[in-house]
JSON list of C-alpha atoms in Angstrom, two decimals:
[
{"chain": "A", "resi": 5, "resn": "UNK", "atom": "CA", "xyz": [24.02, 79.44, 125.33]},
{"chain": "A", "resi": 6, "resn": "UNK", "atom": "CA", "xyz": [27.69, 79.49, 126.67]},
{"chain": "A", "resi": 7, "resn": "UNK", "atom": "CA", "xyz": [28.56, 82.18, 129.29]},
{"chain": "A", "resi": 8, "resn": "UNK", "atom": "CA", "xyz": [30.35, 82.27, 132.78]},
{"chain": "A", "resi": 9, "resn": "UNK", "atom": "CA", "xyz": [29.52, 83.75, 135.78]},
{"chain": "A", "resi": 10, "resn": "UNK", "atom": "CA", "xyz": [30.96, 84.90, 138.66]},
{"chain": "A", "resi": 11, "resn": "UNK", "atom": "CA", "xyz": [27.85, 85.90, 140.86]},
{"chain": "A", "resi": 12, "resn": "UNK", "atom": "CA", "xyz": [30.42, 88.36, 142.85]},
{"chain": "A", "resi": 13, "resn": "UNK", "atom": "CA", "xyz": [31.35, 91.39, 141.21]},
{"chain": "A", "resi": 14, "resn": "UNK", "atom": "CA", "xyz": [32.72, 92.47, 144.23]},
{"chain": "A", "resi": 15, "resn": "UNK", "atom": "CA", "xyz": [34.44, 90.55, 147.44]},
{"chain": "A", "resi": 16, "resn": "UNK", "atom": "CA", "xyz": [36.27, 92.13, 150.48]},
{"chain": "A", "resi": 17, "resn": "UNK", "atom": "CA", "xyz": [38.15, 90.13, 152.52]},
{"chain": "A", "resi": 18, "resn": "UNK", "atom": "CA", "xyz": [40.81, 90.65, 155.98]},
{"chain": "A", "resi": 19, "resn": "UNK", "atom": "CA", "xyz": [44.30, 89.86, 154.87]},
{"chain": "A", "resi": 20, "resn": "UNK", "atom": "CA", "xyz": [45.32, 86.74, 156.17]},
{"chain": "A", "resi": 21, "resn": "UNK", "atom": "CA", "xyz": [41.90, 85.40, 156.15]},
{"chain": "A", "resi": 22, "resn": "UNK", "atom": "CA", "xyz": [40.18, 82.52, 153.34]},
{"chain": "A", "resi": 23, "resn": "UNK", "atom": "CA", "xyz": [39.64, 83.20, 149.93]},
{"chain": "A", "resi": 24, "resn": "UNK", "atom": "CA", "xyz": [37.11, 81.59, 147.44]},
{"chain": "A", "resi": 25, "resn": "UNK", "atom": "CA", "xyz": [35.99, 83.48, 144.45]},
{"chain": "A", "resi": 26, "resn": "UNK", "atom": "CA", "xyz": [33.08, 81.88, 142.36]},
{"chain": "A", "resi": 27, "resn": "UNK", "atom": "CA", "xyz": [32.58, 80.85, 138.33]},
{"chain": "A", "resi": 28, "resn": "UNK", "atom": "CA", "xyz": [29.85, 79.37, 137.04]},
{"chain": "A", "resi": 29, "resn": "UNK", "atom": "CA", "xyz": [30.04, 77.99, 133.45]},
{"chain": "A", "resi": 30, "resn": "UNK", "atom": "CA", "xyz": [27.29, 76.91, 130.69]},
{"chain": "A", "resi": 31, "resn": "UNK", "atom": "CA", "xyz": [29.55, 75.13, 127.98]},
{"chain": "A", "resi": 32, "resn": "UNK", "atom": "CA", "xyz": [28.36, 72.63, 125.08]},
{"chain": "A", "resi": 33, "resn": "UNK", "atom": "CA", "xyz": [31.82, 71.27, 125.00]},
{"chain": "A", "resi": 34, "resn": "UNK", "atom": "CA", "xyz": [34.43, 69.63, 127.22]},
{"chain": "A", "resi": 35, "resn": "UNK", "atom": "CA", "xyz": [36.35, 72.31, 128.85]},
{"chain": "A", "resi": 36, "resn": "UNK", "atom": "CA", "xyz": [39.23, 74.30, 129.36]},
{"chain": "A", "resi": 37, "resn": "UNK", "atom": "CA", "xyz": [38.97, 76.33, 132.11]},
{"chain": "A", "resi": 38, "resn": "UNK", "atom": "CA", "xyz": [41.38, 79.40, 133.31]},
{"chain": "A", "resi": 39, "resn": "UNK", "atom": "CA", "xyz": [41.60, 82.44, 135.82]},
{"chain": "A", "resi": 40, "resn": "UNK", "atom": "CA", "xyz": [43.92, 85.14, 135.47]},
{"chain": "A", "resi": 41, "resn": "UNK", "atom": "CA", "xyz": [44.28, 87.90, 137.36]},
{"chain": "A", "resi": 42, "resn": "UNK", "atom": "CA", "xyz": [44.30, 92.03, 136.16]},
{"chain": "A", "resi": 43, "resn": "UNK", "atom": "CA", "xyz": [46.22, 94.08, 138.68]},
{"chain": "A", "resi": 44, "resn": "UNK", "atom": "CA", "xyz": [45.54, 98.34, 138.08]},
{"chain": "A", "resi": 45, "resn": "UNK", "atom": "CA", "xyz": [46.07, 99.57, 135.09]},
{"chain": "A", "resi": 46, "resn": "UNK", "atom": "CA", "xyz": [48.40, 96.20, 133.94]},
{"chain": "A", "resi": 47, "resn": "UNK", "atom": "CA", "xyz": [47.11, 93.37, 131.67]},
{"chain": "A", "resi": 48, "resn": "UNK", "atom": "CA", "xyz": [45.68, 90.12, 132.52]},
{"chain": "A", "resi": 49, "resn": "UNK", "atom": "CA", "xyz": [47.76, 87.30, 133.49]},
{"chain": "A", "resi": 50, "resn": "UNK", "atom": "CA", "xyz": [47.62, 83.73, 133.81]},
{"chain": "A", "resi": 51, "resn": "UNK", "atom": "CA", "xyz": [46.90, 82.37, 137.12]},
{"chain": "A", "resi": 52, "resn": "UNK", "atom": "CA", "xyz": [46.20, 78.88, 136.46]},
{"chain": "A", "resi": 53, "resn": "UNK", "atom": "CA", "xyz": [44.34, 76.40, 133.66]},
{"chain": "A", "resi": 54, "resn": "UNK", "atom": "CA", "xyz": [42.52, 73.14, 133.46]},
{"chain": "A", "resi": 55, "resn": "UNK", "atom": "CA", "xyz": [42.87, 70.90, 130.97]},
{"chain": "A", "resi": 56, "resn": "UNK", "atom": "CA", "xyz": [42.32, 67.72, 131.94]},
{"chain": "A", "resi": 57, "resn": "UNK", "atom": "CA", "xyz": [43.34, 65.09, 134.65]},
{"chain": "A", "resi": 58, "resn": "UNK", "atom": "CA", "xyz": [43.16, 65.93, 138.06]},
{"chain": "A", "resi": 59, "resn": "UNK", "atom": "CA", "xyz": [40.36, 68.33, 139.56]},
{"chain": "A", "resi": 60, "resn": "UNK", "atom": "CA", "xyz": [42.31, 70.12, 141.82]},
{"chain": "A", "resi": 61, "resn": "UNK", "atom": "CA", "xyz": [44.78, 72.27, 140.00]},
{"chain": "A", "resi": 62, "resn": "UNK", "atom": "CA", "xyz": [47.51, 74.65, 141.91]},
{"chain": "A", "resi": 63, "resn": "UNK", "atom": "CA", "xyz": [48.78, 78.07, 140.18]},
{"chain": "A", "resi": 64, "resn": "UNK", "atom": "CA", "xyz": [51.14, 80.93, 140.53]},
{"chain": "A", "resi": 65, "resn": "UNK", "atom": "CA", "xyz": [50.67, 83.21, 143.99]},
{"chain": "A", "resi": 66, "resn": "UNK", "atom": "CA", "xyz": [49.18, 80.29, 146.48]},
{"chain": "A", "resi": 67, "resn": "UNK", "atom": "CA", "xyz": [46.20, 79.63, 144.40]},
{"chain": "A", "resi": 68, "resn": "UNK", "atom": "CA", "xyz": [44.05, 77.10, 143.36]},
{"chain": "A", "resi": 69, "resn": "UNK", "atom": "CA", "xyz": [41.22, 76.13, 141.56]},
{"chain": "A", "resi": 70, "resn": "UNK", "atom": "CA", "xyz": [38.53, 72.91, 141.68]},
{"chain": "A", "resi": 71, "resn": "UNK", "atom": "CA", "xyz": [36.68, 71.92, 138.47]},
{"chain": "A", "resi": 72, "resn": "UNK", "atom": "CA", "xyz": [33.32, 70.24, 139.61]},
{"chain": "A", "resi": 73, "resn": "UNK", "atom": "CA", "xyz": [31.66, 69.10, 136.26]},
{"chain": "A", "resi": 74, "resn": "UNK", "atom": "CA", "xyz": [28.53, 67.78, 138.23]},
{"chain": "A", "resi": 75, "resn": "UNK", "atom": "CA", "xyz": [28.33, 71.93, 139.04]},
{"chain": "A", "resi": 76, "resn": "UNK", "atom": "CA", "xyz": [29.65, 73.05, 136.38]},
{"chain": "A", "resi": 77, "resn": "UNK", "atom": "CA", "xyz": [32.18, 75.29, 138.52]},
{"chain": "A", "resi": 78, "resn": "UNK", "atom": "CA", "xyz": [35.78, 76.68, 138.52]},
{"chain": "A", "resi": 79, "resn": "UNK", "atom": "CA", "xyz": [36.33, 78.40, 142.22]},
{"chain": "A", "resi": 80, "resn": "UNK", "atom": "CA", "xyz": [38.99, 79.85, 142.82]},
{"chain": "A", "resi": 81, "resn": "UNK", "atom": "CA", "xyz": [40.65, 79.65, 146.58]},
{"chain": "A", "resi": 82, "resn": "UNK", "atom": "CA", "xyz": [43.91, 80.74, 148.61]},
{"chain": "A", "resi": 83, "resn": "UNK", "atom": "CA", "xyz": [44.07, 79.83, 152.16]},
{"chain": "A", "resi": 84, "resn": "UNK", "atom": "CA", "xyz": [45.70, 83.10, 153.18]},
{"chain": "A", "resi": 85, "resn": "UNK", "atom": "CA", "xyz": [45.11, 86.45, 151.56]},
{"chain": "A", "resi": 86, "resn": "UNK", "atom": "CA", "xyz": [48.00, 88.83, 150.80]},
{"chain": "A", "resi": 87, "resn": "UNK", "atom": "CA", "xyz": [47.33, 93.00, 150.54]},
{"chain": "A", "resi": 88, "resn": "UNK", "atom": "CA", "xyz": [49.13, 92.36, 147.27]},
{"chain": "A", "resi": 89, "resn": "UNK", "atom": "CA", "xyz": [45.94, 89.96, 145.94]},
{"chain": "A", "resi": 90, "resn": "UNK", "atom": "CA", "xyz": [44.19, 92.96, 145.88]},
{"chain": "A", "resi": 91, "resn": "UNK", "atom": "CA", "xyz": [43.10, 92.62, 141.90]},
{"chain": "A", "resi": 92, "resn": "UNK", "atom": "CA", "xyz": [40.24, 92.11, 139.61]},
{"chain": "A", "resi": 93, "resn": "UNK", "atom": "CA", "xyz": [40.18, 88.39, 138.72]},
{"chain": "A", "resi": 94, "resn": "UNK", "atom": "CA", "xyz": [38.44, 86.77, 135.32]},
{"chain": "A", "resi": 95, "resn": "UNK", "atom": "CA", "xyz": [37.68, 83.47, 135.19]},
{"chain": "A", "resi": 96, "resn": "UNK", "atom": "CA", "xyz": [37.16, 82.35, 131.45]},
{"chain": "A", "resi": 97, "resn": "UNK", "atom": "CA", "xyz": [36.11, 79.06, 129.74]},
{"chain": "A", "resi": 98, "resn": "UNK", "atom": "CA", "xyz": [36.94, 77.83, 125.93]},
{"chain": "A", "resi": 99, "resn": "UNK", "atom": "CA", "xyz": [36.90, 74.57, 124.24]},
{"chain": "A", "resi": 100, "resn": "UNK", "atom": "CA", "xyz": [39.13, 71.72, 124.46]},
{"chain": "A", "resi": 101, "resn": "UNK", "atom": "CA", "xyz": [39.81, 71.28, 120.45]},
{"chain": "A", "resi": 102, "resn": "UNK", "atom": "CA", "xyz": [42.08, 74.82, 120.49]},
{"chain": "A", "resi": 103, "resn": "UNK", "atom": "CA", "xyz": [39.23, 76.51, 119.54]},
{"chain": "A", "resi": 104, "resn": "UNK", "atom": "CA", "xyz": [40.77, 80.53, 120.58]},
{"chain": "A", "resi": 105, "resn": "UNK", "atom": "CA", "xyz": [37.33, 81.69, 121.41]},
{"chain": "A", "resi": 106, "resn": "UNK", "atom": "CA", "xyz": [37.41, 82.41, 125.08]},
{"chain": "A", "resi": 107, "resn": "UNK", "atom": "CA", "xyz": [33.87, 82.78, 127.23]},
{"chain": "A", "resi": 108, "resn": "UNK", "atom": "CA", "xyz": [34.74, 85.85, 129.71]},
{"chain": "A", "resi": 109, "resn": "UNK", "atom": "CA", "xyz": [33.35, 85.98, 133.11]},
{"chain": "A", "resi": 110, "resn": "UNK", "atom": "CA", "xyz": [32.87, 89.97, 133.89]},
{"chain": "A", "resi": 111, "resn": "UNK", "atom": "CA", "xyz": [35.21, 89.88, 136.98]},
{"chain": "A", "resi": 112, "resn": "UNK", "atom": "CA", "xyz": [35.19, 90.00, 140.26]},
{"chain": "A", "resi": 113, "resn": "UNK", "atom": "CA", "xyz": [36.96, 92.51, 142.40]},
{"chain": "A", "resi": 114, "resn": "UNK", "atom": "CA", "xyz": [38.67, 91.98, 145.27]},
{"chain": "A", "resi": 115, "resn": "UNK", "atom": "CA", "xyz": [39.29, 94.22, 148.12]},
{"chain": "A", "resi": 116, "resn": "UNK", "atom": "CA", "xyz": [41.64, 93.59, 151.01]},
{"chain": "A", "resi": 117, "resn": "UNK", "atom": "CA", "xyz": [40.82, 94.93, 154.51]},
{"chain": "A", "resi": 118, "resn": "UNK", "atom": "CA", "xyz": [44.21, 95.51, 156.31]},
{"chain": "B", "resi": 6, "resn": "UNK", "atom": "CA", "xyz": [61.78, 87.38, 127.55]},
{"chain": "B", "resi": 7, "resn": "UNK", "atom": "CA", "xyz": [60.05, 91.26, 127.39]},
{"chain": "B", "resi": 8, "resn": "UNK", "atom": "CA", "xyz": [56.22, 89.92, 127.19]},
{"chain": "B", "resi": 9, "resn": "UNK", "atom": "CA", "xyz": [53.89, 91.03, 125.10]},
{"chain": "B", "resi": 10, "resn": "UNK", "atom": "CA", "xyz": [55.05, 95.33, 124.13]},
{"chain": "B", "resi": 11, "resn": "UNK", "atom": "CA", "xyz": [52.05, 97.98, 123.61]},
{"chain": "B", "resi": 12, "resn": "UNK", "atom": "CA", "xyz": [52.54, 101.73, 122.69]},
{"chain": "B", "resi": 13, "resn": "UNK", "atom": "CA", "xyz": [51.15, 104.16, 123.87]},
{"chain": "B", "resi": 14, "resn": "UNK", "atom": "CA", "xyz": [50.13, 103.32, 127.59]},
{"chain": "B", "resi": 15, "resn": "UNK", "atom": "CA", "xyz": [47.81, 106.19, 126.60]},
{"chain": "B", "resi": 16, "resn": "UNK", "atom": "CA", "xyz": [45.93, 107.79, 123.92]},
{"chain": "B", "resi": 17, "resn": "UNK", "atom": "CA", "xyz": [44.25, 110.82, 124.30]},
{"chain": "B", "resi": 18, "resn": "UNK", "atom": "CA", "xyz": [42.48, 112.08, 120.92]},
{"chain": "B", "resi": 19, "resn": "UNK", "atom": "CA", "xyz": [39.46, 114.10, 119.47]},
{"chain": "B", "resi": 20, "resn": "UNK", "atom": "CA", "xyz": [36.96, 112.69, 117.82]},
{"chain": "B", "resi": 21, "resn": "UNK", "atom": "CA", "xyz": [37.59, 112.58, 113.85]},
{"chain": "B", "resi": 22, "resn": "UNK", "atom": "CA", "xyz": [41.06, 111.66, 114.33]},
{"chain": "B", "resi": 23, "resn": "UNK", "atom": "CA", "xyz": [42.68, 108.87, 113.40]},
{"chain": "B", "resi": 24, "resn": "UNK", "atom": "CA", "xyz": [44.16, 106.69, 115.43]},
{"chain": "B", "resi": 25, "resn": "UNK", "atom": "CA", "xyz": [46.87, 103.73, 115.77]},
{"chain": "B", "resi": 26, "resn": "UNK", "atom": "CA", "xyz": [47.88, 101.27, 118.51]},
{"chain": "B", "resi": 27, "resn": "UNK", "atom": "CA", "xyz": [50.81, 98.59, 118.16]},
{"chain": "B", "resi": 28, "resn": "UNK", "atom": "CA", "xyz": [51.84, 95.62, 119.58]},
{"chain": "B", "resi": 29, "resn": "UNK", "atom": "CA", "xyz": [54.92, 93.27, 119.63]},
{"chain": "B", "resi": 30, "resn": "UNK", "atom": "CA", "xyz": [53.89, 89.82, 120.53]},
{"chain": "B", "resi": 31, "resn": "UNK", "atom": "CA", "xyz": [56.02, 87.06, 122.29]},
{"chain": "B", "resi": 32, "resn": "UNK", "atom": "CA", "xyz": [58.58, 85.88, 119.79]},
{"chain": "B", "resi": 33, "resn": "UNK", "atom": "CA", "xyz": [57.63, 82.24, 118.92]},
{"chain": "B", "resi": 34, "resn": "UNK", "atom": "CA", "xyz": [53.57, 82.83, 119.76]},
{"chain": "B", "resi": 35, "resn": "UNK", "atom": "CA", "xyz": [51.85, 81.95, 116.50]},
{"chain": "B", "resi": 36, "resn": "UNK", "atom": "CA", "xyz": [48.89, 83.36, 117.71]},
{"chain": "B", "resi": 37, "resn": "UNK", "atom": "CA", "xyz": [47.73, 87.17, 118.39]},
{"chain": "B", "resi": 38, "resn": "UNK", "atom": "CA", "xyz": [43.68, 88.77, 119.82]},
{"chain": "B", "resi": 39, "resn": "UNK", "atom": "CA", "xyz": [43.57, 92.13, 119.80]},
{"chain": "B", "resi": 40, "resn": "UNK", "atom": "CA", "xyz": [40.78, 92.75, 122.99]},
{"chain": "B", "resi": 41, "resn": "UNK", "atom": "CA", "xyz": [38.88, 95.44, 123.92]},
{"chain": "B", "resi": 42, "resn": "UNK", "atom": "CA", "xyz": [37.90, 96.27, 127.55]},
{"chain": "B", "resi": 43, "resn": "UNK", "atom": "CA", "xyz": [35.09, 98.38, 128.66]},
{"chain": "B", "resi": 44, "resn": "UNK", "atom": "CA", "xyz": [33.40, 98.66, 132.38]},
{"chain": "B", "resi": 45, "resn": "UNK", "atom": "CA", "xyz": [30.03, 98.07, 130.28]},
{"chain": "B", "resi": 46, "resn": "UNK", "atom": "CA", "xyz": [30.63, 95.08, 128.31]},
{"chain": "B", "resi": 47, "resn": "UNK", "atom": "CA", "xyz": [33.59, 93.69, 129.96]},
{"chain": "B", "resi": 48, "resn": "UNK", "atom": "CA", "xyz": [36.68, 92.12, 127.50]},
{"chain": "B", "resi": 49, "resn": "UNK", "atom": "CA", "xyz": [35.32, 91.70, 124.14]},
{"chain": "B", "resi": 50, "resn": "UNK", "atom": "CA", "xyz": [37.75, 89.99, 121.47]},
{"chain": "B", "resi": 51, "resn": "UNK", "atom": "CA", "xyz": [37.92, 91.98, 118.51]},
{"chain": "B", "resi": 52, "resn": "UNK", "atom": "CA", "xyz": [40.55, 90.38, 115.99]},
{"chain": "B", "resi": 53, "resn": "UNK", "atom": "CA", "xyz": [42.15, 86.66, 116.35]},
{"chain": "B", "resi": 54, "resn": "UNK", "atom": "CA", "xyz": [45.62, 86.42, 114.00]},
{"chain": "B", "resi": 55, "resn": "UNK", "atom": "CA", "xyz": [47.35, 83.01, 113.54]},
{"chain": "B", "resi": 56, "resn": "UNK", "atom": "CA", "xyz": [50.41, 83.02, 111.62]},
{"chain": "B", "resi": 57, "resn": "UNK", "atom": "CA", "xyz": [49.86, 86.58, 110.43]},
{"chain": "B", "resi": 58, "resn": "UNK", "atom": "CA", "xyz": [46.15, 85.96, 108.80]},
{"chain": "B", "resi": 59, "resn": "UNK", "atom": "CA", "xyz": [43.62, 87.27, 110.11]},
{"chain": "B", "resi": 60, "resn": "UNK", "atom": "CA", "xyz": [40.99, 83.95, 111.10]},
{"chain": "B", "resi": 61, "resn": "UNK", "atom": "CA", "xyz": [38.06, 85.88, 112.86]},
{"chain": "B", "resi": 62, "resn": "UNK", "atom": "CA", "xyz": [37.29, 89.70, 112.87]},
{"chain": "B", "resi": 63, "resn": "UNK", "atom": "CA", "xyz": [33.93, 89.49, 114.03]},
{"chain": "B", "resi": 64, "resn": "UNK", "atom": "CA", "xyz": [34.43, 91.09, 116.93]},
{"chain": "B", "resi": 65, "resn": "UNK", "atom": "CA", "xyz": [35.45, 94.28, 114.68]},
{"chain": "B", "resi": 66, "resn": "UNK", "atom": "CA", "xyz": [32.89, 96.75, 115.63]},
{"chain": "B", "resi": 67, "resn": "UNK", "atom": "CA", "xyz": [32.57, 98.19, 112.57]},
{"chain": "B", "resi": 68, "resn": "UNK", "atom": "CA", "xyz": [34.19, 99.36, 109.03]},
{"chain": "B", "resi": 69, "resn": "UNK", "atom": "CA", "xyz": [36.30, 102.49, 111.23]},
{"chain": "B", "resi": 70, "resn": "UNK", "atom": "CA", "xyz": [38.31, 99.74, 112.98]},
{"chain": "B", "resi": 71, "resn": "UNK", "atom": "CA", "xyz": [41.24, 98.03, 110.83]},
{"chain": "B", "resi": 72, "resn": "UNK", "atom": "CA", "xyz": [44.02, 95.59, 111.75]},
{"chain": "B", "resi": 73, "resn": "UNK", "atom": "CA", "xyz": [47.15, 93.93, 110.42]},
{"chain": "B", "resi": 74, "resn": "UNK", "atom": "CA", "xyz": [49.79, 91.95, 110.88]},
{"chain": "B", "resi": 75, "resn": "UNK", "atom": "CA", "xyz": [52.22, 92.43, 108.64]},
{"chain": "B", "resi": 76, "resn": "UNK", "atom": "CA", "xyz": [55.23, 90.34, 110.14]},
{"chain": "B", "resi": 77, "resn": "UNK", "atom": "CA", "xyz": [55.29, 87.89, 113.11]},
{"chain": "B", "resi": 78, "resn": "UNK", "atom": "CA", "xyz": [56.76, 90.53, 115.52]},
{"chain": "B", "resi": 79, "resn": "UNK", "atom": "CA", "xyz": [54.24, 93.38, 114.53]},
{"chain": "B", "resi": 80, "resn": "UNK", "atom": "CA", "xyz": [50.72, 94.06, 114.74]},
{"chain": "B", "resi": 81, "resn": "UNK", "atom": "CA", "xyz": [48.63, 97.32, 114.36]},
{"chain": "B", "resi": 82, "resn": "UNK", "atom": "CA", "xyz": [44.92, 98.05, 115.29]},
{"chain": "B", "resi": 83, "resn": "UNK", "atom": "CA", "xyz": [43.63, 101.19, 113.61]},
{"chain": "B", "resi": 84, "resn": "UNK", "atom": "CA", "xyz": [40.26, 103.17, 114.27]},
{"chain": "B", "resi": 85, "resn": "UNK", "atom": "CA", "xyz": [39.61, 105.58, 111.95]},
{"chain": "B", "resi": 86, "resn": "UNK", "atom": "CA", "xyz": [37.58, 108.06, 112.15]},
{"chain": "B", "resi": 87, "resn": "UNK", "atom": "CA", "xyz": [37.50, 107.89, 116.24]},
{"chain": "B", "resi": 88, "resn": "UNK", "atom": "CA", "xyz": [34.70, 108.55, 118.39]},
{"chain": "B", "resi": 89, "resn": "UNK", "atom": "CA", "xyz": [33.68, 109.05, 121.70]},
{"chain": "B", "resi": 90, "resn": "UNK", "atom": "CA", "xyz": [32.31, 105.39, 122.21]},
{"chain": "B", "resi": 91, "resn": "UNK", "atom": "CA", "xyz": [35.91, 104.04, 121.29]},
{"chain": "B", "resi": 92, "resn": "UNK", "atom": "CA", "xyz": [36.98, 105.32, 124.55]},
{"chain": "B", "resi": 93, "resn": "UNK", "atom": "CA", "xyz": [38.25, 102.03, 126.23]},
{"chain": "B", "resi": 94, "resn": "UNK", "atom": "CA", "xyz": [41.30, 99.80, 126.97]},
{"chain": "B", "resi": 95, "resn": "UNK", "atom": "CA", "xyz": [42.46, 97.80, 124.18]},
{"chain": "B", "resi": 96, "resn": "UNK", "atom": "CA", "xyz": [44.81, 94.42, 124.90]},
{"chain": "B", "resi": 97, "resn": "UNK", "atom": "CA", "xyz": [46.79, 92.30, 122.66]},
{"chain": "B", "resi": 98, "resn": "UNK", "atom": "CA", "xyz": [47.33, 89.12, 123.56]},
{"chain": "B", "resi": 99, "resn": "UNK", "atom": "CA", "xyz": [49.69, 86.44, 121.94]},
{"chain": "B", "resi": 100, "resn": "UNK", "atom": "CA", "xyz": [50.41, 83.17, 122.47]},
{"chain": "B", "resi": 101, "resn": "UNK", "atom": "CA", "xyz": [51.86, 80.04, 121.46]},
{"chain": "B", "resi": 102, "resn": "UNK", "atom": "CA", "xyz": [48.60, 78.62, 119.44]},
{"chain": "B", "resi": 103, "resn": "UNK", "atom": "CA", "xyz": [45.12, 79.27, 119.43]},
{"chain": "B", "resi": 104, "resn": "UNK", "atom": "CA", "xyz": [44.31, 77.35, 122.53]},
{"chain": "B", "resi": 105, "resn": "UNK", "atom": "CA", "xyz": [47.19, 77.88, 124.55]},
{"chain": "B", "resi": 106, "resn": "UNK", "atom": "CA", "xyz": [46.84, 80.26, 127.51]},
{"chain": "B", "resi": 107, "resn": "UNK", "atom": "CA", "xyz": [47.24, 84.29, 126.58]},
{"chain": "B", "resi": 108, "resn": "UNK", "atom": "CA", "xyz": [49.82, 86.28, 126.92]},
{"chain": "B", "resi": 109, "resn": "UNK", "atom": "CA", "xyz": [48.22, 90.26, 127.71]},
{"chain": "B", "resi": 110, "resn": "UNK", "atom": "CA", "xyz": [50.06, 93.53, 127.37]},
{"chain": "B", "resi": 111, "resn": "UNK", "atom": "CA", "xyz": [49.76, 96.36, 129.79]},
{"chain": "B", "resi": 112, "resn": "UNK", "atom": "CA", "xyz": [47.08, 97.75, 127.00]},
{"chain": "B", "resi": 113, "resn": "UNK", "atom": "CA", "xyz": [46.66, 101.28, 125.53]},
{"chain": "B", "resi": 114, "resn": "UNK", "atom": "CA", "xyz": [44.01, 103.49, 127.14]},
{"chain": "B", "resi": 115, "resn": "UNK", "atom": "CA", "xyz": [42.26, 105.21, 124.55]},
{"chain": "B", "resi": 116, "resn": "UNK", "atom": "CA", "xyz": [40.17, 108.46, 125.11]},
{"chain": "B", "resi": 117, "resn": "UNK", "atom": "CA", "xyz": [38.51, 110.33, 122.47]},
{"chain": "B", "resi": 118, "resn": "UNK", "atom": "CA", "xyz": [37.13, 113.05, 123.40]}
]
């Protein structure tokens, strides 16, 4: 079956410190894998996609992402943590032949201790 | 470029009533979901447009929920009669074709009480 997981539903982290936030995919298909980011009460948005090509793939706000295919994973890092990273952030996984059905992760949360 | 527009920000309603949430896509985005968010079940897709025709409504809950498109700019998602289990936040998304990354509004919350 496909599906994505992010094992952390929640994550708390000092500002300033490391950030990695886990997904997990099971996916029949070659690829595409995003994360966006939902601050309160605002919609998702993009934070950054992989397509194809190289693993390591940089987005908006400092982040990054790895796609391992051996472990079928998509984490999502940032060296240094801002208060204003403080969001819920999806990590989602659909097929690489424009198929529009996106797999959802369920989120995880992340909390910034000051 | 204004993103993607939703009205209301927030719906508050009884249960019976109908009700109707719009959204203006990104001009040029061929594509529109309408979504459906939920702390139980997380973002469910409920309706996928492309060029104005609907291609998948299986998400649709059930016969009380309706949506159209009836231009490129416009697109309506109507639940009639409402209930208390409709209570959620509901996101369009548009973008430039099926596979290309989404575009979310700010969403509608919808209560029914």
């Amino acid at each position: 079956a496909q599906s994505v997981t992010q094992p952390d539903i929640h994550i708390t982290v000092s500002e300033g410190a490391s950030l990695e936030l886990r997904c997990n995919y099971s996916y029949g298909a070659t690829p595409y894998l995003f994360w966006y980011v939902q601050s309160p009460g605002q919609g998702l948005q993009l934070l950054l996609k992989y397509f194809s090509g190289d693993t390591l793939v940089q987005g908006i706000k400092g982040f990054e992402a790895e796609f391992k295919r051996s472990q079928s994973s998509f984490n999502l890092r940032k060296p240094s943590v801002h208060w204003s990273d403080a969001a819920e952030y999806f990590c989602a996984v659909g097929a690489a032949d424009s198929n529009y059905q996106l797999i959802w992760g369920a989120g995880t949360k992340l909390i910034i201790k000051p | 470029d204004a993103g993607v527009i939703q009205s209301p920000r927030h719906e508050v309603t009884e249960m019976g009533q109908e009700v109707t949430l719009r959204c203006k896509p990104i001009s040029g985005h061929n594509s529109l979901f309408w979504y459906r968010q939920t702390m139980m079940r997380g973002l469910e897709l409920l309706i996928y447009f492309n060029n104005n025709v609907p291609i998948d409504d299986s998400g649709m809950p059930e016969d009380r929920f309706s949506a159209k498109m009836p231009n490129a700019s416009f697109s309506t998602l109507k639940i009639q009669p409402s209930e208390p289990r409709d209570s959620a936040v509901y996101f369009c998304a548009s973008s430039r074709t099926g596979g290309s990354p989404l575009h979310f509004g700010n969403g509608t919350r919808l209560t029914v009480t």
